[in-house]
Amino acid sequence: QVQLVESGGGLVQPGGSLRLSCAASGIIFRIYTMGWYRQVPGKQRELVAVITDDGSTNYADSVKGRFTISRDNAKNTLYLQMNSLKPEDTAVYYCNADVLIGVSRRDYWGQGTQVTVSS
C-alpha cells in the first residue's frame, strides 16, 4: 500500500507565498508522473501542475509564472512553490502519483490540504 501525505497548506494574504509538500511512503518500486490538482466546492478537480520522473513539467495557464513544481526522487517527495497567490487560488490541493509496486501500476491520491488566500 502507498500513502501520500500533503502538508504546507494554510491561510495567506493575496500576494503571499506557500510551499506545499507531498511525501509518498510504502513499498514503492518507482514513481512516474506526480502532480498537484485542486478543487473548490461545486467544481471539478482541476490540474495545477505535473512533473514526470525525468523532470519535465506542465502547468495550468492560470498558475504559469507563479507556481513551480519540483520533486526529490530520493525522498519520494513532491513540492509546489506558490508565489503571488490570488484569492482564486483558494482550494483544496491534492497530490497525485503514478506508482509502480511490483508489477502493479496505479494512481494514488493524498487526502488534500486547504489553501485559503484572503485578506
mmCIF file with all atom_site columns, N, CA and C in Angstrom, residues 58-115:
data_model
loop_
_atom_site.group_PDB
_atom_site.id
_atom_site.type_symbol
_atom_site.label_atom_id
_atom_site.label_alt_id
_atom_site.label_comp_id
_atom_site.label_asym_id
_atom_site.label_entity_id
_atom_site.label_seq_id
_atom_site.pdbx_PDB_ins_code
_atom_site.Cartn_x
_atom_site.Cartn_y
_atom_site.Cartn_z
_atom_site.occupancy
_atom_site.B_iso_or_equiv
_atom_site.pdbx_formal_charge
_atom_site.auth_seq_id
_atom_site.auth_comp_id
_atom_site.auth_asym_id
_atom_site.auth_atom_id
_atom_site.pdbx_PDB_model_num
ATOM 1   N N  . ASN A 1 58  ? 4.549  20.592 -16.600 1.00 0.00 ? 58  ASN A N  1
ATOM 2   C CA . ASN A 1 58  ? 3.455  21.203 -17.328 1.00 0.00 ? 58  ASN A CA 1
ATOM 3   C C  . ASN A 1 58  ? 2.562  21.905 -16.312 1.00 0.00 ? 58  ASN A C  1
ATOM 4   N N  . TYR A 1 59  ? 2.085  23.100 -16.658 1.00 0.00 ? 59  TYR A N  1
ATOM 5   C CA . TYR A 1 59  ? 1.305  23.911 -15.736 1.00 0.00 ? 59  TYR A CA 1
ATOM 6   C C  . TYR A 1 59  ? -0.019 24.336 -16.355 1.00 0.00 ? 59  TYR A C  1
ATOM 7   N N  . ALA A 1 60  ? -1.006 24.520 -15.501 1.00 0.00 ? 60  ALA A N  1
ATOM 8   C CA . ALA A 1 60  ? -2.231 25.163 -15.932 1.00 0.00 ? 60  ALA A CA 1
ATOM 9   C C  . ALA A 1 60  ? -1.908 26.615 -16.281 1.00 0.00 ? 60  ALA A C  1
ATOM 10  N N  . ASP A 1 61  ? -2.598 27.158 -17.278 1.00 0.00 ? 61  ASP A N  1
ATOM 11  C CA . ASP A 1 61  ? -2.331 28.534 -17.698 1.00 0.00 ? 61  ASP A CA 1
ATOM 12  C C  . ASP A 1 61  ? -2.508 29.511 -16.535 1.00 0.00 ? 61  ASP A C  1
ATOM 13  N N  . SER A 1 62  ? -3.432 29.228 -15.650 1.00 0.00 ? 62  SER A N  1
ATOM 14  C CA . SER A 1 62  ? -3.759 30.146 -14.560 1.00 0.00 ? 62  SER A CA 1
ATOM 15  C C  . SER A 1 62  ? -2.637 30.279 -13.525 1.00 0.00 ? 62  SER A C  1
ATOM 16  N N  . VAL A 1 63  ? -1.693 29.345 -13.508 1.00 0.00 ? 63  VAL A N  1
ATOM 17  C CA . VAL A 1 63  ? -0.630 29.398 -12.498 1.00 0.00 ? 63  VAL A CA 1
ATOM 18  C C  . VAL A 1 63  ? 0.759  29.577 -13.107 1.00 0.00 ? 63  VAL A C  1
ATOM 19  N N  . LYS A 1 64  ? 0.850  29.583 -14.421 1.00 0.00 ? 64  LYS A N  1
ATOM 20  C CA . LYS A 1 64  ? 2.162  29.731 -15.072 1.00 0.00 ? 64  LYS A CA 1
ATOM 21  C C  . LYS A 1 64  ? 2.837  31.030 -14.634 1.00 0.00 ? 64  LYS A C  1
ATOM 22  N N  . GLY A 1 65  ? 4.121  30.916 -14.312 1.00 0.00 ? 65  GLY A N  1
ATOM 23  C CA . GLY A 1 65  ? 4.876  32.086 -13.882 1.00 0.00 ? 65  GLY A CA 1
ATOM 24  C C  . GLY A 1 65  ? 4.740  32.396 -12.402 1.00 0.00 ? 65  GLY A C  1
ATOM 25  N N  . ARG A 1 66  ? 3.806  31.727 -11.718 1.00 0.00 ? 66  ARG A N  1
ATOM 26  C CA . ARG A 1 66  ? 3.614  31.977 -10.285 1.00 0.00 ? 66  ARG A CA 1
ATOM 27  C C  . ARG A 1 66  ? 3.930  30.730 -9.449  1.00 0.00 ? 66  ARG A C  1
ATOM 28  N N  . PHE A 1 67  ? 3.611  29.560 -9.975  1.00 0.00 ? 67  PHE A N  1
ATOM 29  C CA . PHE A 1 67  ? 3.818  28.303 -9.248  1.00 0.00 ? 67  PHE A CA 1
ATOM 30  C C  . PHE A 1 67  ? 4.973  27.540 -9.873  1.00 0.00 ? 67  PHE A C  1
ATOM 31  N N  . THR A 1 68  ? 5.690  26.800 -9.033  1.00 0.00 ? 68  THR A N  1
ATOM 32  C CA . THR A 1 68  ? 6.779  25.942 -9.505  1.00 0.00 ? 68  THR A CA 1
ATOM 33  C C  . THR A 1 68  ? 6.653  24.563 -8.867  1.00 0.00 ? 68  THR A C  1
ATOM 34  N N  . ILE A 1 69  ? 6.577  23.543 -9.697  1.00 0.00 ? 69  ILE A N  1
ATOM 35  C CA . ILE A 1 69  ? 6.512  22.170 -9.210  1.00 0.00 ? 69  ILE A CA 1
ATOM 36  C C  . ILE A 1 69  ? 7.906  21.554 -9.265  1.00 0.00 ? 69  ILE A C  1
ATOM 37  N N  . SER A 1 70  ? 8.229  20.765 -8.267  1.00 0.00 ? 70  SER A N  1
ATOM 38  C CA . SER A 1 70  ? 9.528  20.079 -8.237  1.00 0.00 ? 70  SER A CA 1
ATOM 39  C C  . SER A 1 70  ? 9.375  18.787 -7.447  1.00 0.00 ? 70  SER A C  1
ATOM 40  N N  . ARG A 1 71  ? 10.383 17.945 -7.541  1.00 0.00 ? 71  ARG A N  1
ATOM 41  C CA . ARG A 1 71  ? 10.333 16.673 -6.816  1.00 0.00 ? 71  ARG A CA 1
ATOM 42  C C  . ARG A 1 71  ? 11.729 16.246 -6.408  1.00 0.00 ? 71  ARG A C  1
ATOM 43  N N  . ASP A 1 72  ? 11.787 15.495 -5.321  1.00 0.00 ? 72  ASP A N  1
ATOM 44  C CA . ASP A 1 72  ? 13.030 14.900 -4.844  1.00 0.00 ? 72  ASP A CA 1
ATOM 45  C C  . ASP A 1 72  ? 12.834 13.388 -4.938  1.00 0.00 ? 72  ASP A C  1
ATOM 46  N N  . ASN A 1 73  ? 13.377 12.780 -5.966  1.00 0.00 ? 73  ASN A N  1
ATOM 47  C CA . ASN A 1 73  ? 13.142 11.355 -6.193  1.00 0.00 ? 73  ASN A CA 1
ATOM 48  C C  . ASN A 1 73  ? 13.750 10.485 -5.094  1.00 0.00 ? 73  ASN A C  1
ATOM 49  N N  . ALA A 1 74  ? 14.837 10.930 -4.502  1.00 0.00 ? 74  ALA A N  1
ATOM 50  C CA . ALA A 1 74  ? 15.466 10.147 -3.436  1.00 0.00 ? 74  ALA A CA 1
ATOM 51  C C  . ALA A 1 74  ? 14.576 10.076 -2.203  1.00 0.00 ? 74  ALA A C  1
ATOM 52  N N  . LYS A 1 75  ? 13.770 11.114 -2.006  1.00 0.00 ? 75  LYS A N  1
ATOM 53  C CA . LYS A 1 75  ? 12.884 11.179 -0.840  1.00 0.00 ? 75  LYS A CA 1
ATOM 54  C C  . LYS A 1 75  ? 11.436 10.861 -1.193  1.00 0.00 ? 75  LYS A C  1
ATOM 55  N N  . ASN A 1 76  ? 11.178 10.562 -2.464  1.00 0.00 ? 76  ASN A N  1
ATOM 56  C CA . ASN A 1 76  ? 9.785  10.325 -2.915  1.00 0.00 ? 76  ASN A CA 1
ATOM 57  C C  . ASN A 1 76  ? 8.864  11.458 -2.483  1.00 0.00 ? 76  ASN A C  1
ATOM 58  N N  . THR A 1 77  ? 9.315  12.671 -2.675  1.00 0.00 ? 77  THR A N  1
ATOM 59  C CA . THR A 1 77  ? 8.569  13.848 -2.219  1.00 0.00 ? 77  THR A CA 1
ATOM 60  C C  . THR A 1 77  ? 8.350  14.829 -3.360  1.00 0.00 ? 77  THR A C  1
ATOM 61  N N  . LEU A 1 78  ? 7.159  15.377 -3.389  1.00 0.00 ? 78  LEU A N  1
ATOM 62  C CA . LEU A 1 78  ? 6.732  16.350 -4.392  1.00 0.00 ? 78  LEU A CA 1
ATOM 63  C C  . LEU A 1 78  ? 6.517  17.691 -3.714  1.00 0.00 ? 78  LEU A C  1
ATOM 64  N N  . TYR A 1 79  ? 6.829  18.766 -4.420  1.00 0.00 ? 79  TYR A N  1
ATOM 65  C CA . TYR A 1 79  ? 6.671  20.110 -3.875  1.00 0.00 ? 79  TYR A CA 1
ATOM 66  C C  . TYR A 1 79  ? 5.895  20.988 -4.845  1.00 0.00 ? 79  TYR A C  1
ATOM 67  N N  . LEU A 1 80  ? 5.281  22.033 -4.288  1.00 0.00 ? 80  LEU A N  1
ATOM 68  C CA . LEU A 1 80  ? 4.667  23.072 -5.103  1.00 0.00 ? 80  LEU A CA 1
ATOM 69  C C  . LEU A 1 80  ? 4.938  24.407 -4.420  1.00 0.00 ? 80  LEU A C  1
ATOM 70  N N  . GLN A 1 81  ? 5.790  25.198 -5.034  1.00 0.00 ? 81  GLN A N  1
ATOM 71  C CA . GLN A 1 81  ? 6.048  26.550 -4.545  1.00 0.00 ? 81  GLN A CA 1
ATOM 72  C C  . GLN A 1 81  ? 5.039  27.492 -5.195  1.00 0.00 ? 81  GLN A C  1
ATOM 73  N N  . MET A 1 82  ? 4.252  28.151 -4.365  1.00 0.00 ? 82  MET A N  1
ATOM 74  C CA . MET A 1 82  ? 3.188  29.022 -4.865  1.00 0.00 ? 82  MET A CA 1
ATOM 75  C C  . MET A 1 82  ? 3.497  30.455 -4.454  1.00 0.00 ? 82  MET A C  1
ATOM 76  N N  . ASN A 1 83  ? 3.733  31.311 -5.432  1.00 0.00 ? 83  ASN A N  1
ATOM 77  C CA . ASN A 1 83  ? 4.016  32.726 -5.198  1.00 0.00 ? 83  ASN A CA 1
ATOM 78  C C  . ASN A 1 83  ? 2.910  33.597 -5.791  1.00 0.00 ? 83  ASN A C  1
ATOM 79  N N  . SER A 1 84  ? 2.885  34.834 -5.385  1.00 0.00 ? 84  SER A N  1
ATOM 80  C CA . SER A 1 84  ? 1.898  35.801 -5.900  1.00 0.00 ? 84  SER A CA 1
ATOM 81  C C  . SER A 1 84  ? 0.488  35.208 -5.855  1.00 0.00 ? 84  SER A C  1
ATOM 82  N N  . LEU A 1 85  ? 0.140  34.667 -4.730  1.00 0.00 ? 85  LEU A N  1
ATOM 83  C CA . LEU A 1 85  ? -1.147 33.985 -4.601  1.00 0.00 ? 85  LEU A CA 1
ATOM 84  C C  . LEU A 1 85  ? -2.312 34.953 -4.734  1.00 0.00 ? 85  LEU A C  1
ATOM 85  N N  . LYS A 1 86  ? -3.382 34.448 -5.339  1.00 0.00 ? 86  LYS A N  1
ATOM 86  C CA . LYS A 1 86  ? -4.593 35.222 -5.581  1.00 0.00 ? 86  LYS A CA 1
ATOM 87  C C  . LYS A 1 86  ? -5.765 34.560 -4.865  1.00 0.00 ? 86  LYS A C  1
ATOM 88  N N  . PRO A 1 87  ? -6.815 35.309 -4.565  1.00 0.00 ? 87  PRO A N  1
ATOM 89  C CA . PRO A 1 87  ? -7.990 34.690 -3.926  1.00 0.00 ? 87  PRO A CA 1
ATOM 90  C C  . PRO A 1 87  ? -8.540 33.512 -4.730  1.00 0.00 ? 87  PRO A C  1
ATOM 91  N N  . GLU A 1 88  ? -8.442 33.573 -6.043  1.00 0.00 ? 88  GLU A N  1
ATOM 92  C CA . GLU A 1 88  ? -8.957 32.480 -6.868  1.00 0.00 ? 88  GLU A CA 1
ATOM 93  C C  . GLU A 1 88  ? -8.112 31.215 -6.795  1.00 0.00 ? 88  GLU A C  1
ATOM 94  N N  . ASP A 1 89  ? -6.973 31.268 -6.111  1.00 0.00 ? 89  ASP A N  1
ATOM 95  C CA . ASP A 1 89  ? -6.183 30.057 -5.866  1.00 0.00 ? 89  ASP A CA 1
ATOM 96  C C  . ASP A 1 89  ? -6.704 29.275 -4.661  1.00 0.00 ? 89  ASP A C  1
ATOM 97  N N  . THR A 1 90  ? -7.667 29.845 -3.954  1.00 0.00 ? 90  THR A N  1
ATOM 98  C CA . THR A 1 90  ? -8.242 29.163 -2.800  1.00 0.00 ? 90  THR A CA 1
ATOM 99  C C  . THR A 1 90  ? -8.895 27.857 -3.223  1.00 0.00 ? 90  THR A C  1
ATOM 100 N N  . ALA A 1 91  ? -8.487 26.763 -2.590  1.00 0.00 ? 91  ALA A N  1
ATOM 101 C CA . ALA A 1 91  ? -8.988 25.435 -2.943  1.00 0.00 ? 91  ALA A CA 1
ATOM 102 C C  . ALA A 1 91  ? -8.365 24.407 -2.019  1.00 0.00 ? 91  ALA A C  1
ATOM 103 N N  . VAL A 1 92  ? -8.859 23.185 -2.113  1.00 0.00 ? 92  VAL A N  1
ATOM 104 C CA . VAL A 1 92  ? -8.163 22.051 -1.505  1.00 0.00 ? 92  VAL A CA 1
ATOM 105 C C  . VAL A 1 92  ? -7.195 21.508 -2.558  1.00 0.00 ? 92  VAL A C  1
ATOM 106 N N  . TYR A 1 93  ? -5.946 21.394 -2.192  1.00 0.00 ? 93  TYR A N  1
ATOM 107 C CA . TYR A 1 93  ? -4.914 20.937 -3.118  1.00 0.00 ? 93  TYR A CA 1
ATOM 108 C C  . TYR A 1 93  ? -4.598 19.465 -2.831  1.00 0.00 ? 93  TYR A C  1
ATOM 109 N N  . TYR A 1 94  ? -4.617 18.673 -3.895  1.00 0.00 ? 94  TYR A N  1
ATOM 110 C CA . TYR A 1 94  ? -4.382 17.236 -3.789  1.00 0.00 ? 94  TYR A CA 1
ATOM 111 C C  . TYR A 1 94  ? -3.117 16.834 -4.545  1.00 0.00 ? 94  TYR A C  1
ATOM 112 N N  . CYS A 1 95  ? -2.399 15.918 -3.963  1.00 0.00 ? 95  CYS A N  1
ATOM 113 C CA . CYS A 1 95  ? -1.224 15.333 -4.583  1.00 0.00 ? 95  CYS A CA 1
ATOM 114 C C  . CYS A 1 95  ? -1.633 14.031 -5.281  1.00 0.00 ? 95  CYS A C  1
ATOM 115 N N  . ASN A 1 96  ? -1.045 13.790 -6.435  1.00 0.00 ? 96  ASN A N  1
ATOM 116 C CA . ASN A 1 96  ? -1.313 12.567 -7.195  1.00 0.00 ? 96  ASN A CA 1
ATOM 117 C C  . ASN A 1 96  ? 0.009  11.953 -7.636  1.00 0.00 ? 96  ASN A C  1
ATOM 118 N N  . ALA A 1 97  ? 0.069  10.621 -7.636  1.00 0.00 ? 97  ALA A N  1
ATOM 119 C CA . ALA A 1 97  ? 1.292  9.950  -8.074  1.00 0.00 ? 97  ALA A CA 1
ATOM 120 C C  . ALA A 1 97  ? 0.939  8.671  -8.818  1.00 0.00 ? 97  ALA A C  1
ATOM 121 N N  . ASP A 1 98  ? 1.653  8.431  -9.891  1.00 0.00 ? 98  ASP A N  1
ATOM 122 C CA . ASP A 1 98  ? 1.537  7.210  -10.703 1.00 0.00 ? 98  ASP A CA 1
ATOM 123 C C  . ASP A 1 98  ? 2.651  6.278  -10.218 1.00 0.00 ? 98  ASP A C  1
ATOM 124 N N  . VAL A 1 99  ? 2.268  5.220  -9.495  1.00 0.00 ? 99  VAL A N  1
ATOM 125 C CA . VAL A 1 99  ? 3.238  4.433  -8.741  1.00 0.00 ? 99  VAL A CA 1
ATOM 126 C C  . VAL A 1 99  ? 3.298  2.992  -9.220  1.00 0.00 ? 99  VAL A C  1
ATOM 127 N N  . LEU A 1 100 ? 4.512  2.485  -9.337  1.00 0.00 ? 100 LEU A N  1
ATOM 128 C CA . LEU A 1 100 ? 4.736  1.077  -9.662  1.00 0.00 ? 100 LEU A CA 1
ATOM 129 C C  . LEU A 1 100 ? 5.103  0.324  -8.383  1.00 0.00 ? 100 LEU A C  1
ATOM 130 N N  . ILE A 1 101 ? 4.313  -0.714 -8.065  1.00 0.00 ? 101 ILE A N  1
ATOM 131 C CA . ILE A 1 101 ? 4.585  -1.582 -6.920  1.00 0.00 ? 101 ILE A CA 1
ATOM 132 C C  . ILE A 1 101 ? 4.643  -3.000 -7.460  1.00 0.00 ? 101 ILE A C  1
ATOM 133 N N  . GLY A 1 102 ? 5.848  -3.561 -7.545  1.00 0.00 ? 102 GLY A N  1
ATOM 134 C CA . GLY A 1 102 ? 5.986  -4.878 -8.153  1.00 0.00 ? 102 GLY A CA 1
ATOM 135 C C  . GLY A 1 102 ? 5.616  -4.804 -9.622  1.00 0.00 ? 102 GLY A C  1
ATOM 136 N N  . VAL A 1 103 ? 4.586  -5.542 -10.045 1.00 0.00 ? 103 VAL A N  1
ATOM 137 C CA . VAL A 1 103 ? 4.128  -5.485 -11.431 1.00 0.00 ? 103 VAL A CA 1
ATOM 138 C C  . VAL A 1 103 ? 2.844  -4.673 -11.558 1.00 0.00 ? 103 VAL A C  1
ATOM 139 N N  . SER A 1 104 ? 2.410  -4.085 -10.450 1.00 0.00 ? 104 SER A N  1
ATOM 140 C CA . SER A 1 104 ? 1.160  -3.327 -10.442 1.00 0.00 ? 104 SER A CA 1
ATOM 141 C C  . SER A 1 104 ? 1.441  -1.837 -10.499 1.00 0.00 ? 104 SER A C  1
ATOM 142 N N  . ARG A 1 105 ? 0.747  -1.147 -11.360 1.00 0.00 ? 105 ARG A N  1
ATOM 143 C CA . ARG A 1 105 ? 0.922  0.303  -11.514 1.00 0.00 ? 105 ARG A CA 1
ATOM 144 C C  . ARG A 1 105 ? -0.441 0.965  -11.428 1.00 0.00 ? 105 ARG A C  1
ATOM 145 N N  . ARG A 1 106 ? -0.545 1.974  -10.558 1.00 0.00 ? 106 ARG A N  1
ATOM 146 C CA . ARG A 1 106 ? -1.822 2.670  -10.407 1.00 0.00 ? 106 ARG A CA 1
ATOM 147 C C  . ARG A 1 106 ? -1.613 4.067  -9.838  1.00 0.00 ? 106 ARG A C  1
ATOM 148 N N  . ASP A 1 107 ? -2.683 4.851  -9.893  1.00 0.00 ? 107 ASP A N  1
ATOM 149 C CA . ASP A 1 107 ? -2.691 6.211  -9.355  1.00 0.00 ? 107 ASP A CA 1
ATOM 150 C C  . ASP A 1 107 ? -3.037 6.202  -7.877  1.00 0.00 ? 107 ASP A C  1
ATOM 151 N N  . TYR A 1 108 ? -2.372 7.078  -7.140  1.00 0.00 ? 108 TYR A N  1
ATOM 152 C CA . TYR A 1 108 ? -2.706 7.289  -5.742  1.00 0.00 ? 108 TYR A CA 1
ATOM 153 C C  . TYR A 1 108 ? -2.957 8.777  -5.509  1.00 0.00 ? 108 TYR A C  1
ATOM 154 N N  . TRP A 1 109 ? -3.828 9.062  -4.534  1.00 0.00 ? 109 TRP A N  1
ATOM 155 C CA . TRP A 1 109 ? -4.170 10.441 -4.177  1.00 0.00 ? 109 TRP A CA 1
ATOM 156 C C  . TRP A 1 109 ? -3.912 10.659 -2.694  1.00 0.00 ? 109 TRP A C  1
ATOM 157 N N  . GLY A 1 110 ? -3.494 11.889 -2.368  1.00 0.00 ? 110 GLY A N  1
ATOM 158 C CA . GLY A 1 110 ? -3.410 12.286 -0.985  1.00 0.00 ? 110 GLY A CA 1
ATOM 159 C C  . GLY A 1 110 ? -4.764 12.717 -0.465  1.00 0.00 ? 110 GLY A C  1
ATOM 160 N N  . GLN A 1 111 ? -4.799 13.094 0.804   1.00 0.00 ? 111 GLN A N  1
ATOM 161 C CA . GLN A 1 111 ? -6.061 13.457 1.452   1.00 0.00 ? 111 GLN A CA 1
ATOM 162 C C  . GLN A 1 111 ? -6.430 14.915 1.215   1.00 0.00 ? 111 GLN A C  1
ATOM 163 N N  . GLY A 1 112 ? -5.493 15.700 0.723   1.00 0.00 ? 112 GLY A N  1
ATOM 164 C CA . GLY A 1 112 ? -5.760 17.101 0.425   1.00 0.00 ? 112 GLY A CA 1
ATOM 165 C C  . GLY A 1 112 ? -5.317 18.040 1.537   1.00 0.00 ? 112 GLY A C  1
ATOM 166 N N  . THR A 1 113 ? -4.939 19.248 1.144   1.00 0.00 ? 113 THR A N  1
ATOM 167 C CA . THR A 1 113 ? -4.581 20.288 2.109   1.00 0.00 ? 113 THR A CA 1
ATOM 168 C C  . THR A 1 113 ? -5.228 21.596 1.661   1.00 0.00 ? 113 THR A C  1
ATOM 169 N N  . GLN A 1 114 ? -5.833 22.292 2.598   1.00 0.00 ? 114 GLN A N  1
ATOM 170 C CA . GLN A 1 114 ? -6.583 23.512 2.279   1.00 0.00 ? 114 GLN A CA 1
ATOM 171 C C  . GLN A 1 114 ? -5.636 24.702 2.119   1.00 0.00 ? 114 GLN A C  1
ATOM 172 N N  . VAL A 1 115 ? -5.825 25.424 1.033   1.00 0.00 ? 115 VAL A N  1
ATOM 173 C CA . VAL A 1 115 ? -5.127 26.690 0.816   1.00 0.00 ? 115 VAL A CA 1
ATOM 174 C C  . VAL A 1 115 ? -6.189 27.780 0.710   1.00 0.00 ? 115 VAL A C  1
#
